[in-house]
Amino acid sequence: MTATQPLMEIHNLTKTFPVAQGLLARWRGQPQRAVQALTDVELTVRRGETLGIVGESGCGKSTLARTLVRLYDADRGSVRYGDLDVLALRGSALRQYNRRVQMIFQDPYSSLNPRMTVGAVLREALGVHNMRPKTEQPARVRELLQLVGLPPEAEGRLPHEFSGGQRQRIGIARALALEPECLIADELVSALDVSVQAQVVNLLLELQEHLDLTVLFVAHDLRLVRHISHRVAVMYLGRVVEVARTEDVFAAPRHPYTQALLAAAPTLDPAQRTAAPAITGELPSPLNVPSGCAFRTRCPHAFERCAAERPALLTLEGGQEVACHLYDPGSDAPIRLDR
Ligand SMILES: Nc1ncnc2c1ncn2[C@@H]1O[C@H](COP(=O)(O)OP(=O)(O)OP(=O)(O)O)[C@@H](O)[C@H]1O
Ligand code: SF4
Ligand SMILES: [Mg+2]
């Protein structure tokens, strides 16, 4: 399906984590330091799409996912979900939102009660939000198992009797019991064997289409992201630097960081690789994010303006969004990267 209607609109979303300060630093009156995990994140999630979120370790992907489901409180910014002001939700309105927008975790085992059968887990989920009257629960449990490709006899078994991939299916079934509109999957399959990863990701693809779900798919593995996502958002040091349709990101990445990230990915088809060099230099500390463009310390195209001014996310012809001064028509950039 073509997804165009916005489901979630994220503006200026910022999240810092204060760093514990030693006595000496406090005595010297040194300013409180903070990890800049998200800085003014701008992103729109469209209804019915799978949006992949990629970027190096520590760039803020999980912080974004957790802030969107209110596991973390944002410092500032806004998240609109339909007509809801997500960051202001409290009490039953927040619980209702958490039913509609659910996070599925990498390790469902840690959140599954080892003494509860799969059937009991699912019935509990159905009961908590009054999703079904008791009499209809057995049929719904069977339906949920079928949806995620587990045999009916799974109902009477305990979590430890299943493999990692099957447990992931149980986690997905538990989420689906609440009939969510949006699933946020953070490194859902990273801990599984490659062959099992493909099965779980394909299941997610089927469910997404079948149930018209919106999915945020956070992952390291660019191959998986490419396989599953309609669009991709690339993050660097707490900022969204590029957002585009998956085929555009992989065929013609615009941001120098995206180009370097793809060039560095060993698993991608060599014919699709860009001529850009792989990323050089160290990832700066999130305690000390460079001024202006956060990527400037590693960018082969950096010029004066990059240190002075933070690039805003611009929409290019064709719809690709990119935060880089090279694409600003008013910029005196020495090189343009249009390819
Ligand atoms: N609860 C926390 N307390 C303090 N710092 C945190 C916390 N969670 C994340 N951070 C810091 O915020 C930054 C972003 O972390 P985050 O986990 O969101 O990155 P990520 O992109 O998910 O990384 P990975 O790919 O390794 O999962 C990192 O510098 C991290 O150390
Ligand atoms: S704004 Fe400057 S430093 Fe940042 S990616 Fe673009 S050219 Fe490189
Ligand atoms: Mg993470």
Coordinates of C-alpha atoms and ligand atoms in Angstrom, one line a residue:
M1 CA 0.0 0.0 0.0
T2 CA 1.1 3.6 -0.4
A3 CA 1.4 5.3 2.9
T4 CA 1.2 9.0 2.9
Q5 CA -1.0 10.2 5.8
P6 CA 1.1 11.2 8.8
L7 CA 0.5 9.0 11.8
M8 CA 3.1 10.4 14.1
E9 CA 4.7 13.8 13.8
I10 CA 7.9 14.4 15.8
H11 CA 9.3 18.0 16.1
N12 CA 12.4 19.2 17.9
L13 CA 12.5 16.1 20.1
T14 CA 15.4 16.4 22.5
K15 CA 16.6 14.1 25.2
T16 CA 19.7 14.4 27.4
F17 CA 21.0 12.2 30.1
P18 CA 22.8 14.0 32.9
V19 CA 26.2 12.4 33.7
A20 CA 26.9 11.8 37.4
Q21 CA 29.4 14.4 38.6
G22 CA 32.3 13.6 41.0
L23 CA 32.7 15.5 44.2
L24 CA 35.7 17.4 43.0
A25 CA 33.9 18.6 39.8
R26 CA 31.0 19.8 42.0
W27 CA 33.4 21.5 44.4
R28 CA 35.0 23.3 41.5
G29 CA 31.6 24.4 40.3
Q30 CA 32.0 22.7 36.9
P31 CA 28.9 22.8 34.9
Q32 CA 26.7 19.7 34.8
R33 CA 27.6 17.5 31.8
A34 CA 25.0 15.7 29.8
V35 CA 24.9 13.0 27.0
Q36 CA 23.1 14.6 24.1
A37 CA 21.1 11.5 23.1
L38 CA 18.5 13.2 20.8
T39 CA 18.8 16.8 19.4
D40 CA 15.9 18.4 17.7
V41 CA 14.8 15.3 16.0
E42 CA 12.4 16.0 13.1
L43 CA 10.5 13.0 11.7
T44 CA 7.1 12.0 10.3
V45 CA 5.9 8.5 10.5
R46 CA 3.3 7.7 7.9
R47 CA 0.2 5.6 8.5
G48 CA 0.7 2.0 7.2
E49 CA 4.4 2.3 6.5
T50 CA 7.5 0.5 7.8
L51 CA 10.0 3.1 8.6
G52 CA 13.6 1.8 9.2
I53 CA 15.8 3.7 11.6
V54 CA 19.6 3.2 11.2
G55 CA 22.8 4.7 12.4
E56 CA 25.9 3.8 14.3
S57 CA 25.8 2.5 17.8
G58 CA 25.0 5.2 20.3
C59 CA 23.4 7.6 17.8
G60 CA 20.1 7.6 19.7
K61 CA 17.9 5.0 18.0
S62 CA 16.8 3.3 21.2
T63 CA 16.4 6.6 23.0
L64 CA 14.1 7.7 20.2
A65 CA 12.1 4.5 20.4
R66 CA 11.8 4.7 24.1
T67 CA 10.9 8.3 24.2
L68 CA 8.1 7.7 21.6
V69 CA 6.4 5.2 23.9
R70 CA 7.0 7.4 27.0
L71 CA 9.5 5.1 28.7
Y72 CA 11.8 8.1 28.7
D73 CA 10.6 11.7 29.3
A74 CA 11.8 14.1 26.6
D75 CA 13.5 17.3 27.6
R76 CA 11.6 19.3 25.0
G77 CA 9.9 18.9 21.6
S78 CA 6.6 17.5 20.6
V79 CA 5.1 14.2 19.4
R80 CA 1.7 14.3 17.8
Y81 CA -0.2 11.0 17.2
G82 CA -3.4 11.9 15.4
D83 CA -4.8 14.5 17.6
L84 CA -3.0 13.4 20.7
D85 CA -0.2 15.4 22.3
V86 CA 1.8 12.3 23.3
L87 CA 4.3 14.0 25.6
A88 CA 1.4 15.4 27.7
L89 CA -0.6 12.2 28.1
R90 CA -1.2 11.0 31.6
G91 CA -3.1 8.1 33.4
S92 CA -5.7 6.2 31.3
A93 CA -5.0 8.3 28.2
L94 CA -1.3 7.2 28.3
R95 CA -2.3 3.6 28.9
Q96 CA -4.6 3.8 25.9
Y97 CA -1.8 5.3 23.8
N98 CA 0.6 2.5 25.0
R99 CA -2.0 0.0 23.8
R100 CA -2.2 1.6 20.3
V101 CA 1.6 2.2 20.0
Q102 CA 3.6 -0.8 21.3
M103 CA 7.2 -1.5 21.6
I104 CA 8.4 -5.1 21.0
F105 CA 11.7 -5.9 22.5
Q106 CA 14.7 -7.9 21.4
D107 CA 14.4 -10.3 24.3
P108 CA 10.8 -11.2 25.0
Y109 CA 12.0 -14.0 27.3
S110 CA 13.0 -11.5 30.0
S111 CA 9.5 -10.1 30.0
L112 CA 7.7 -13.5 29.8
N113 CA 6.8 -15.1 33.2
P114 CA 8.6 -18.5 33.1
R115 CA 5.7 -20.2 34.9
M116 CA 2.9 -18.9 32.6
T117 CA 1.9 -20.9 29.6
V118 CA 1.7 -19.1 26.3
G119 CA -2.1 -19.4 26.4
A120 CA -2.1 -17.8 29.9
V121 CA 0.2 -15.0 28.7
L122 CA -2.1 -14.2 25.8
R123 CA -5.3 -14.4 27.9
E124 CA -3.8 -12.1 30.4
A125 CA -3.0 -9.6 27.7
L126 CA -6.6 -9.9 26.4
G127 CA -8.0 -9.4 29.9
V128 CA -5.9 -6.4 31.0
H129 CA -7.3 -4.0 28.4
N130 CA -10.7 -5.9 28.1
M131 CA -10.0 -6.7 24.5
R132 CA -12.3 -9.7 24.5
P133 CA -15.0 -11.1 26.9
K134 CA -13.8 -14.2 28.7
T135 CA -16.0 -16.5 26.5
E136 CA -14.3 -15.2 23.3
Q137 CA -10.7 -15.5 24.6
P138 CA -10.0 -19.1 23.7
A139 CA -10.9 -18.5 20.0
R140 CA -8.8 -15.3 20.0
V141 CA -5.8 -17.1 21.5
R142 CA -6.0 -19.7 18.7
E143 CA -6.3 -16.9 16.1
L144 CA -3.3 -15.1 17.5
L145 CA -1.1 -18.2 17.5
Q146 CA -2.1 -18.8 13.9
L147 CA -1.3 -15.2 13.0
V148 CA 2.3 -15.5 14.2
G149 CA 2.8 -19.0 12.7
L150 CA 2.8 -21.0 16.0
P151 CA 1.0 -24.4 16.2
P152 CA -2.1 -24.6 18.3
E153 CA -0.4 -26.8 20.9
A154 CA 1.9 -23.9 21.7
E155 CA -0.9 -22.7 23.9
G156 CA -0.2 -25.1 26.7
R157 CA 3.6 -24.8 26.7
L158 CA 6.0 -22.7 28.8
P159 CA 8.3 -20.1 27.4
H160 CA 11.5 -22.1 27.9
E161 CA 10.2 -24.8 25.6
F162 CA 10.6 -22.5 22.6
S163 CA 13.5 -21.4 20.5
G164 CA 14.6 -17.8 20.3
G165 CA 12.7 -17.2 17.1
Q166 CA 9.5 -18.8 18.5
R167 CA 9.8 -16.7 21.6
Q168 CA 10.0 -13.7 19.4
R169 CA 6.7 -14.8 17.8
I170 CA 5.1 -15.1 21.3
G171 CA 6.2 -11.6 22.0
I172 CA 4.7 -10.4 18.7
A173 CA 1.4 -12.3 19.5
R174 CA 1.2 -10.7 22.9
A175 CA 1.6 -7.3 21.3
L176 CA -1.0 -8.1 18.7
A177 CA -3.5 -9.2 21.3
L178 CA -3.9 -5.5 22.1
E179 CA -4.7 -4.7 18.5
P180 CA -2.1 -2.0 18.2
E181 CA -1.9 0.4 15.3
C182 CA 1.8 0.9 15.5
L183 CA 4.7 -1.4 16.5
I184 CA 8.1 -0.1 17.5
A185 CA 10.7 -2.9 17.0
D186 CA 14.1 -2.1 18.5
E187 CA 16.7 -4.6 17.3
L188 CA 13.9 -7.2 17.2
V189 CA 15.9 -9.9 15.6
S190 CA 19.6 -8.9 16.3
A191 CA 20.1 -11.7 18.8
L192 CA 18.8 -14.4 16.5
D193 CA 20.6 -16.6 13.9
V194 CA 20.5 -15.2 10.4
S195 CA 18.1 -17.8 9.0
V196 CA 15.7 -17.2 11.9
Q197 CA 16.0 -13.5 11.5
A198 CA 14.7 -13.7 8.0
Q199 CA 11.6 -15.7 9.1
V200 CA 10.7 -13.3 11.9
V201 CA 11.2 -10.3 9.7
N202 CA 9.1 -11.8 6.9
L203 CA 6.4 -12.5 9.5
L204 CA 6.5 -8.8 10.5
L205 CA 6.2 -7.9 6.8
E206 CA 3.2 -10.1 6.4
L207 CA 1.5 -8.8 9.5
Q208 CA 2.2 -5.2 8.6
E209 CA 0.4 -5.7 5.3
H210 CA -2.3 -7.9 6.5
L211 CA -3.2 -5.8 9.6
D212 CA -2.3 -2.5 8.1
L213 CA 0.2 -1.8 10.9
T214 CA 2.6 1.0 11.0
V215 CA 6.1 -0.2 12.0
L216 CA 9.2 1.6 13.2
F217 CA 12.0 -0.9 12.6
V218 CA 15.2 0.0 14.4
A219 CA 18.2 -2.1 13.3
H220 CA 21.9 -2.2 12.7
D221 CA 21.6 -4.6 9.8
L222 CA 21.1 -2.5 6.6
R223 CA 20.1 -5.6 4.6
L224 CA 17.2 -6.2 6.9
V225 CA 16.2 -2.6 6.9
R226 CA 16.3 -2.5 3.2
H227 CA 14.2 -5.6 2.9
I228 CA 11.5 -4.5 5.3
S229 CA 11.2 -0.7 5.1
H230 CA 9.3 1.6 2.8
R231 CA 11.3 4.5 4.0
V232 CA 14.5 4.9 6.0
A233 CA 15.6 7.5 8.5
V234 CA 19.4 7.8 9.1
M235 CA 20.6 9.1 12.5
Y236 CA 23.9 10.5 13.5
L237 CA 24.8 11.6 17.0
G238 CA 21.2 12.2 18.1
R239 CA 20.0 13.8 14.9
V240 CA 18.0 12.7 11.9
V241 CA 20.3 13.5 8.9
E242 CA 18.4 11.9 6.0
V243 CA 14.9 10.5 5.4
A244 CA 13.9 9.0 2.1
R245 CA 12.2 6.1 0.3
T246 CA 14.3 3.0 0.8
E247 CA 15.1 2.6 -2.9
D248 CA 16.4 6.2 -3.0
V249 CA 18.5 5.9 0.2
F250 CA 20.2 2.8 -1.2
A251 CA 20.5 3.9 -4.8
A252 CA 21.4 7.5 -4.3
P253 CA 22.2 8.4 -0.7
R254 CA 22.5 12.2 -0.3
H255 CA 24.0 12.9 3.1
P256 CA 27.8 12.3 3.2
Y257 CA 27.2 10.2 6.4
T258 CA 24.6 8.0 4.7
Q259 CA 27.0 7.6 1.8
A260 CA 29.8 6.6 4.1
L261 CA 27.6 4.3 6.1
L262 CA 26.5 2.4 3.0
A263 CA 30.0 2.3 1.6
A264 CA 31.1 0.7 4.9
A265 CA 28.4 -1.9 5.0
P266 CA 30.0 -5.2 4.0
T267 CA 26.8 -7.1 3.4
L268 CA 25.4 -5.0 0.6
D269 CA 25.5 -5.8 -3.1
P270 CA 28.8 -4.4 -4.4
A271 CA 27.0 -3.1 -7.6
Q272 CA 24.9 -0.8 -5.4
R273 CA 27.8 0.6 -3.4
T274 CA 28.6 4.3 -3.6
A275 CA 32.0 5.6 -4.5
A276 CA 32.2 7.5 -1.2
P277 CA 34.9 6.5 1.2
A278 CA 34.0 4.5 4.3
I279 CA 33.7 6.6 7.5
T280 CA 37.0 7.8 8.8
G281 CA 37.9 9.2 12.2
E282 CA 36.3 8.5 15.6
L283 CA 32.7 9.0 16.5
P284 CA 32.8 12.1 18.7
S285 CA 31.6 11.7 22.3
P286 CA 27.9 12.4 22.8
L287 CA 29.1 14.5 25.7
N288 CA 30.8 16.8 23.4
V289 CA 28.9 17.0 20.1
P290 CA 30.7 19.2 17.5
S291 CA 29.2 22.6 16.8
G292 CA 27.2 23.2 13.6
C293 CA 27.0 19.9 11.7
A294 CA 27.7 17.0 14.0
F295 CA 29.3 15.1 11.2
R296 CA 31.8 17.8 10.2
T297 CA 34.7 16.2 12.1
R298 CA 34.5 13.1 9.8
C299 CA 33.0 14.6 6.6
P300 CA 35.2 14.8 3.5
H301 CA 33.2 17.7 2.2
A302 CA 33.1 20.0 5.3
F303 CA 33.5 23.7 4.7
E304 CA 33.4 26.8 6.8
R305 CA 29.6 27.0 7.3
C306 CA 29.5 23.5 8.6
A307 CA 31.2 24.5 11.9
A308 CA 29.2 27.7 12.3
E309 CA 25.6 26.6 11.6
R310 CA 23.6 23.4 12.2
P311 CA 22.1 22.3 8.9
A312 CA 18.3 22.0 8.9
L313 CA 16.5 19.1 7.3
L314 CA 15.7 20.2 3.7
T315 CA 13.3 18.5 1.3
L316 CA 14.9 18.0 -2.1
E317 CA 13.2 17.6 -5.4
G318 CA 11.9 14.0 -5.4
G319 CA 11.1 14.1 -1.7
Q320 CA 14.4 13.1 -0.1
E321 CA 15.0 15.0 3.1
V322 CA 18.6 15.8 4.0
A323 CA 20.3 17.9 6.7
C324 CA 23.5 19.1 4.9
H325 CA 24.6 22.6 3.8
L326 CA 25.8 21.1 0.4
Y327 CA 22.1 20.9 -0.6
D328 CA 21.1 24.4 0.5
P329 CA 20.7 26.6 -2.6
G330 CA 21.9 29.6 -0.6
S331 CA 25.1 27.8 0.4
D332 CA 28.5 28.7 -0.9
A333 CA 29.4 25.0 -0.8
P334 CA 32.5 24.1 -2.9
I335 CA 31.1 20.8 -4.1
R336 CA 27.6 19.5 -4.7
L337 CA 26.9 15.9 -4.2
D338 CA 24.0 15.4 -6.6
R339 CA 24.6 12.1 -8.3
Ligands
LIG1 N1 19.5 5.4 30.4 C1 20.6 6.1 29.9 N2 21.3 6.8 30.8 C2 22.4 7.5 30.3 N3 22.8 7.5 29.0 C3 22.1 6.8 28.2 C4 20.9 6.1 28.5 N4 20.4 5.5 27.4 C5 21.2 5.9 26.4 N5 22.2 6.7 26.8 C6 23.2 7.3 26.0 O1 22.6 8.0 25.0 C7 23.2 7.8 23.7 C8 22.3 7.2 22.7 O2 22.1 5.8 23.1 P1 21.1 4.8 22.4 O3 21.0 3.6 23.3 O4 19.8 5.5 22.2 O5 21.8 4.5 21.1 P2 21.5 3.4 19.9 O6 21.5 4.1 18.6 O7 20.3 2.7 20.3 O8 22.8 2.5 20.0 P3 22.9 0.9 19.7 O9 22.9 0.8 18.2 O10 24.1 0.5 20.4 O11 21.7 0.2 20.3 C9 24.5 7.0 24.0 O12 25.5 7.8 24.2 C10 24.1 6.3 25.3 O13 25.3 6.0 26.1
SF4_2 S1 26.8 20.0 6.5 FE1 29.0 20.1 6.0 S2 30.0 18.7 7.4 FE2 27.8 18.3 7.5 S3 27.5 16.6 6.1 FE3 27.1 18.5 4.9 S4 29.1 19.0 4.0 FE4 29.5 17.5 5.6
MG3 MG 19.8 0.7 20.7

